[in-house]
Coordinates of C-alpha atoms in Angstrom, one line a residue:
P1 CA 7.7 6.4 20.3
I2 CA 7.8 4.0 17.4
Y3 CA 10.8 5.7 15.8
R4 CA 13.1 4.3 18.6
F5 CA 12.2 0.8 17.5
I6 CA 12.6 1.6 13.8
K7 CA 16.2 2.8 14.3
R8 CA 17.1 -0.6 15.8
E9 CA 15.3 -2.8 13.2
S10 CA 16.4 -3.8 9.7
E11 CA 14.5 -2.6 6.7
K12 CA 13.0 -6.2 6.3
E13 CA 11.9 -6.2 10.0
I14 CA 10.2 -2.8 9.6
Y15 CA 8.6 -4.0 6.4
N16 CA 7.3 -7.2 8.0
R17 CA 6.0 -5.2 11.0
G18 CA 4.1 -2.9 8.6
I19 CA 2.6 -5.9 6.7
N20 CA 1.5 -7.5 10.0
C21 CA -0.2 -4.4 11.1
F22 CA -1.9 -4.0 7.7
L23 CA -3.2 -7.6 7.9
Q24 CA -5.0 -6.7 11.1
I25 CA -7.6 -4.5 9.4
P26 CA -10.7 -5.8 7.7
K27 CA -10.4 -7.0 4.1
E28 CA -12.6 -4.2 2.7
E29 CA -10.3 -1.6 4.3
R30 CA -7.2 -3.4 2.9
I31 CA -8.8 -3.3 -0.6
R32 CA -9.6 0.4 -0.2
G33 CA -6.1 1.2 1.1
L34 CA -4.3 -0.7 -1.6
A35 CA -6.5 0.9 -4.3
W36 CA -5.5 4.4 -3.0
L37 CA -1.8 3.3 -3.0
Y38 CA -2.2 2.0 -6.6
K39 CA -3.7 5.4 -7.6
L40 CA -0.7 7.2 -5.9
M41 CA 1.7 4.9 -7.7
E42 CA 0.3 5.7 -11.1
A43 CA 0.0 9.5 -10.4
D44 CA 3.4 10.4 -11.7
G45 CA 3.0 8.2 -14.7
M46 CA 5.8 5.8 -13.6
V47 CA 5.4 2.7 -11.5
H48 CA 8.7 2.2 -9.7
I49 CA 9.9 -1.4 -9.1
K50 CA 9.9 -1.1 -5.3
E51 CA 6.3 0.1 -5.4
A52 CA 5.2 -2.7 -7.7
R53 CA 7.1 -5.3 -5.7
W54 CA 5.6 -4.1 -2.4
L55 CA 2.1 -4.0 -3.9
L56 CA 2.4 -7.6 -5.2
Y57 CA 3.9 -8.8 -1.9
V58 CA 1.0 -7.3 0.1
I59 CA -1.6 -8.7 -2.3
G60 CA -0.1 -12.2 -1.8
S61 CA -0.1 -11.8 2.0
A62 CA -3.4 -9.9 2.4
D63 CA -6.0 -12.3 1.0
V64 CA -7.0 -9.9 -1.7
D65 CA -7.1 -10.1 -5.4
L66 CA -5.4 -7.6 -7.8
D67 CA -8.7 -7.4 -9.7
E68 CA -10.5 -6.3 -6.6
I69 CA -8.0 -3.5 -6.0
L70 CA -8.1 -2.4 -9.7
D71 CA -11.9 -2.4 -9.7
Y72 CA -12.0 -0.3 -6.6
A73 CA -9.3 2.0 -7.9
C74 CA -11.3 2.7 -11.1
E75 CA -14.0 4.1 -8.9
L76 CA -11.7 6.6 -7.2
P77 CA -11.0 10.1 -8.6
D78 CA -7.9 10.6 -10.7
I79 CA -5.2 11.9 -8.5
K80 CA -3.4 13.9 -11.3
D81 CA -6.6 15.8 -12.0
E82 CA -7.1 16.6 -8.3
L83 CA -3.5 17.8 -8.0
L84 CA -3.8 20.1 -11.0
K85 CA -6.9 21.9 -9.7

C-alpha cells in the first residue's frame, strides 16, 4: 500500500511524487483536473495561500496556461450552488 511509503517520505517528496504522477496524464486531462481544483478552491469564498501556491507551481510544471484553466472552469457548474441543493 502507498501509505507505507508516504510515512517515510518528507512532505516535499510526497508533493513531488504527486506532481510527477500528475504530469503523466494528457494535457487536456490536466486542464480539466486543475479547473475542478480551482472551482473547489473558490467554493468557500477564500483561496488559501497553500492552495494558490500549489496551483501556481503545478501550472508552471504542467505545460498549461492559467487562462486555459480559468476558461475551462467557467464552463463548469458552480460548486456552491450544487452543495446548497
